Amino acid sequence: QVQLVESGGGLVQPGGSLRLSCAASGSIFSIYTMGWYRQAPGKQRELVATITSRSSTDYADSVKGRFTISRDNAKNTVYLQMNSLKPEDTADYYCNADILTNRYEKNVYWGQGTQVTVSA
């Protein structure tokens, strides 16, 4: 089985910073694109950022210039550095990964989520 575990969420003041981590483990042949998504109460889940296996990145317009996604392939881990946080960044953050579990099976996996609250 494959597991994705997020960590690093918490309460932070507006303008502050937070770094999220997500480690993949289990039956992994290779990992393609990894990403971060977020969902605020009563709202749809939205894409925050993605990063390919060769570290090409893409960001939602709302976080460009403030958030940075990165990955450590040796550790099967993706990170999200969040700076200049705003109250509207408050949400549950989920990581996902497009994983080849063997030579024939490729699926998208999701973590359990970590809460980020931005408030004075």
C-alpha positions as a Python dict, from the first residue, in 0.01 Angstrom:
ca = {
    (1, 'Q'): (0, 0, 0),
    (2, 'V'): (96, 363, -48),
    (3, 'Q'): (64, 626, 223),
    (4, 'L'): (102, 1003, 210),
    (5, 'V'): (145, 1180, 544),
    (6, 'E'): (133, 1559, 578),
    (7, 'S'): (281, 1758, 864),
    (8, 'G'): (362, 2117, 955),
    (9, 'G'): (18, 2273, 979),
    (10, 'G'): (-87, 2498, 1263),
    (11, 'L'): (-193, 2844, 1373),
    (12, 'V'): (2, 3141, 1241),
    (13, 'Q'): (-48, 3519, 1239),
    (14, 'P'): (-111, 3712, 917),
    (15, 'G'): (219, 3783, 745),
    (16, 'G'): (380, 3480, 904),
    (17, 'S'): (532, 3170, 748),
    (18, 'L'): (474, 2797, 763),
    (19, 'R'): (635, 2498, 594),
    (20, 'L'): (431, 2190, 512),
    (21, 'S'): (581, 1848, 440),
    (22, 'C'): (434, 1537, 282),
    (23, 'A'): (618, 1206, 278),
    (24, 'A'): (516, 913, 60),
    (25, 'S'): (589, 558, 165),
    (26, 'G'): (495, 203, 73),
    (27, 'S'): (499, 24, -259),
    (28, 'I'): (654, 290, -482),
    (29, 'F'): (820, 227, -814),
    (30, 'S'): (838, 593, -909),
    (31, 'I'): (659, 921, -839),
    (32, 'Y'): (556, 1159, -1114),
    (33, 'T'): (374, 1483, -1035),
    (34, 'M'): (316, 1579, -672),
    (35, 'G'): (97, 1862, -554),
    (36, 'W'): (-74, 2054, -279),
    (37, 'Y'): (-446, 2130, -264),
    (38, 'R'): (-656, 2309, -5),
    (39, 'Q'): (-1017, 2317, 102),
    (40, 'A'): (-1183, 2577, 321),
    (41, 'P'): (-1508, 2491, 505),
    (42, 'G'): (-1803, 2489, 267),
    (43, 'K'): (-1584, 2544, -38),
    (44, 'Q'): (-1449, 2328, -317),
    (45, 'R'): (-1102, 2182, -303),
    (46, 'E'): (-864, 2390, -511),
    (47, 'L'): (-519, 2342, -655),
    (48, 'V'): (-241, 2530, -477),
    (49, 'A'): (75, 2410, -650),
    (50, 'T'): (221, 2117, -841),
    (51, 'I'): (571, 1995, -914),
    (52, 'T'): (682, 1736, -1167),
    (53, 'S'): (946, 1469, -1120),
    (54, 'R'): (1193, 1704, -1289),
    (55, 'S'): (1090, 1995, -1065),
    (56, 'S'): (880, 2196, -1309),
    (57, 'T'): (629, 2393, -1101),
    (58, 'D'): (288, 2553, -1135),
    (59, 'Y'): (97, 2772, -887),
    (60, 'A'): (-250, 2907, -834),
    (61, 'D'): (-265, 3280, -902),
    (62, 'S'): (-365, 3346, -542),
    (63, 'V'): (-36, 3211, -403),
    (64, 'K'): (216, 3313, -669),
    (65, 'G'): (508, 3500, -519),
    (66, 'R'): (422, 3382, -166),
    (67, 'F'): (434, 3001, -177),
    (68, 'T'): (711, 2774, -302),
    (69, 'I'): (671, 2403, -376),
    (70, 'S'): (974, 2175, -379),
    (71, 'R'): (1055, 1806, -354),
    (72, 'D'): (1324, 1569, -238),
    (73, 'N'): (1309, 1264, -463),
    (74, 'A'): (1547, 1063, -246),
    (75, 'K'): (1304, 1104, 46),
    (76, 'N'): (982, 1080, -160),
    (77, 'T'): (879, 1406, 2),
    (78, 'V'): (714, 1725, -123),
    (79, 'Y'): (722, 2056, 63),
    (80, 'L'): (522, 2376, 57),
    (81, 'Q'): (690, 2687, 195),
    (82, 'M'): (421, 2945, 271),
    (83, 'N'): (521, 3306, 330),
    (84, 'S'): (322, 3627, 378),
    (85, 'L'): (23, 3424, 489),
    (86, 'K'): (-322, 3579, 471),
    (87, 'P'): (-647, 3490, 652),
    (88, 'E'): (-787, 3363, 322),
    (89, 'D'): (-514, 3096, 319),
    (90, 'T'): (-693, 2927, 608),
    (91, 'A'): (-792, 2576, 496),
    (92, 'D'): (-718, 2208, 523),
    (93, 'Y'): (-417, 2136, 304),
    (94, 'Y'): (-381, 1804, 125),
    (95, 'C'): (-90, 1664, -69),
    (96, 'N'): (-125, 1424, -356),
    (97, 'A'): (105, 1224, -577),
    (98, 'D'): (81, 1044, -908),
    (99, 'I'): (255, 718, -824),
    (100, 'L'): (363, 415, -1024),
    (101, 'T'): (338, 130, -773),
    (102, 'N'): (488, -117, -1020),
    (103, 'R'): (564, -119, -1392),
    (104, 'Y'): (195, -142, -1481),
    (105, 'E'): (-10, 41, -1215),
    (106, 'K'): (-25, 420, -1184),
    (107, 'N'): (-268, 595, -951),
    (108, 'V'): (-322, 924, -771),
    (109, 'Y'): (-295, 911, -391),
    (110, 'W'): (-400, 1163, -128),
    (111, 'G'): (-282, 1245, 221),
    (112, 'Q'): (-511, 1286, 521),
    (113, 'G'): (-473, 1663, 533),
    (114, 'T'): (-323, 1915, 772),
    (115, 'Q'): (-498, 2227, 898),
    (116, 'V'): (-359, 2576, 844),
    (117, 'T'): (-521, 2865, 1030),
    (118, 'V'): (-411, 3224, 968),
    (119, 'S'): (-551, 3458, 1231),
    (120, 'A'): (-443, 3741, 1458),
}
